[in-house]
Amino acid sequence: MKTYLTLMPARSDTLLADLPRPPRERVRIAWQRLGERDFLTVRLWRHSKNGWRPCPRRGFAFRPDEMAALAEAVAAATAAHTRP
């Protein structure tokens, strides 16, 4: 099974994964602090003449208390997709 997940080193906000999408897009998953709260963010980024930029209104932010339900949904989707 081929994976496109690339783990990245910690930065000011912790980038957890950078998944390339052709031709000039990426999905980035990161922990980010907004105000005094932490969120898991999933955002679409596009490359332009000014470098990589997040696309407005193309992403989600999950609170830590939503993580268990998110993990269950991703596990269920993965299991359903990998069935013969």
Coordinates of C-alpha atoms in Angstrom, one line a residue:
M1 CA 0.0 0.0 0.0
K2 CA 1.5 3.3 -1.1
T3 CA 1.3 6.2 1.4
Y4 CA 1.6 9.9 0.7
L5 CA 1.9 11.0 4.3
T6 CA 5.1 12.9 5.1
L7 CA 5.8 13.6 8.7
M8 CA 7.3 17.1 9.2
P9 CA 9.4 18.5 12.0
A10 CA 7.8 20.8 14.6
R11 CA 7.5 24.5 13.9
S12 CA 5.9 27.4 15.6
D13 CA 2.6 25.6 14.9
T14 CA 3.2 21.9 14.7
L15 CA 2.8 20.6 11.1
L16 CA 1.9 16.9 11.4
A17 CA 1.5 15.9 7.8
D18 CA 1.9 17.4 4.3
L19 CA 0.0 15.4 1.6
P20 CA 0.8 16.4 -2.0
R21 CA -2.1 16.8 -4.4
P22 CA -1.2 17.4 -8.1
P23 CA -0.5 19.6 -9.7
R24 CA 0.2 22.5 -7.3
E25 CA -1.8 21.7 -4.1
R26 CA -1.2 20.2 -0.7
V27 CA -3.3 19.2 2.2
R28 CA -1.6 20.1 5.5
I29 CA -2.6 18.8 8.9
A30 CA -1.3 20.7 11.9
W31 CA -1.8 21.6 15.5
Q32 CA -2.4 25.3 15.7
R33 CA -3.0 27.6 18.6
L34 CA -5.9 30.1 17.9
G35 CA -6.2 32.5 20.8
E36 CA -5.7 30.3 23.9
R37 CA -7.0 27.1 22.4
D38 CA -5.4 24.3 20.4
F39 CA -7.0 23.0 17.2
L40 CA -6.2 20.2 14.8
T41 CA -6.4 21.9 11.4
V42 CA -6.8 20.3 7.9
R43 CA -6.2 22.9 5.2
L44 CA -5.8 23.0 1.5
W45 CA -2.7 25.0 0.3
R46 CA -1.9 26.1 -3.2
H47 CA 1.4 27.2 -4.8
S48 CA 1.4 30.5 -6.6
K49 CA 4.1 33.0 -7.7
N50 CA 4.3 34.1 -4.0
G51 CA 4.9 30.6 -2.7
W52 CA 2.6 28.3 -0.7
R53 CA -0.5 29.9 0.7
P54 CA -3.6 28.5 2.5
C55 CA -6.8 28.6 0.4
P56 CA -9.5 30.7 2.0
R57 CA -12.5 28.8 3.2
R58 CA -10.9 25.4 2.3
G59 CA -10.2 23.7 5.6
F60 CA -11.5 22.6 8.9
A61 CA -10.4 23.1 12.6
F62 CA -11.2 20.4 15.1
R63 CA -11.2 20.9 18.9
P64 CA -9.4 18.4 21.0
D65 CA -12.7 17.1 22.4
E66 CA -13.8 16.2 18.9
M67 CA -10.7 14.0 18.2
A68 CA -12.1 10.7 19.4
A69 CA -15.1 11.0 17.1
L70 CA -12.9 12.1 14.2
A71 CA -10.5 9.1 14.8
E72 CA -13.5 6.7 14.8
A73 CA -14.9 8.2 11.5
V74 CA -11.5 8.0 9.8
A75 CA -11.0 4.4 11.0
A76 CA -14.4 3.4 9.7
A77 CA -13.8 5.1 6.4
T78 CA -10.4 3.3 6.1
A79 CA -11.9 -0.1 6.9
A80 CA -14.7 0.4 4.4
H81 CA -12.3 1.5 1.7
T82 CA -9.8 -1.4 2.2
R83 CA -12.4 -4.2 2.2
P84 CA -12.0 -6.6 -0.8

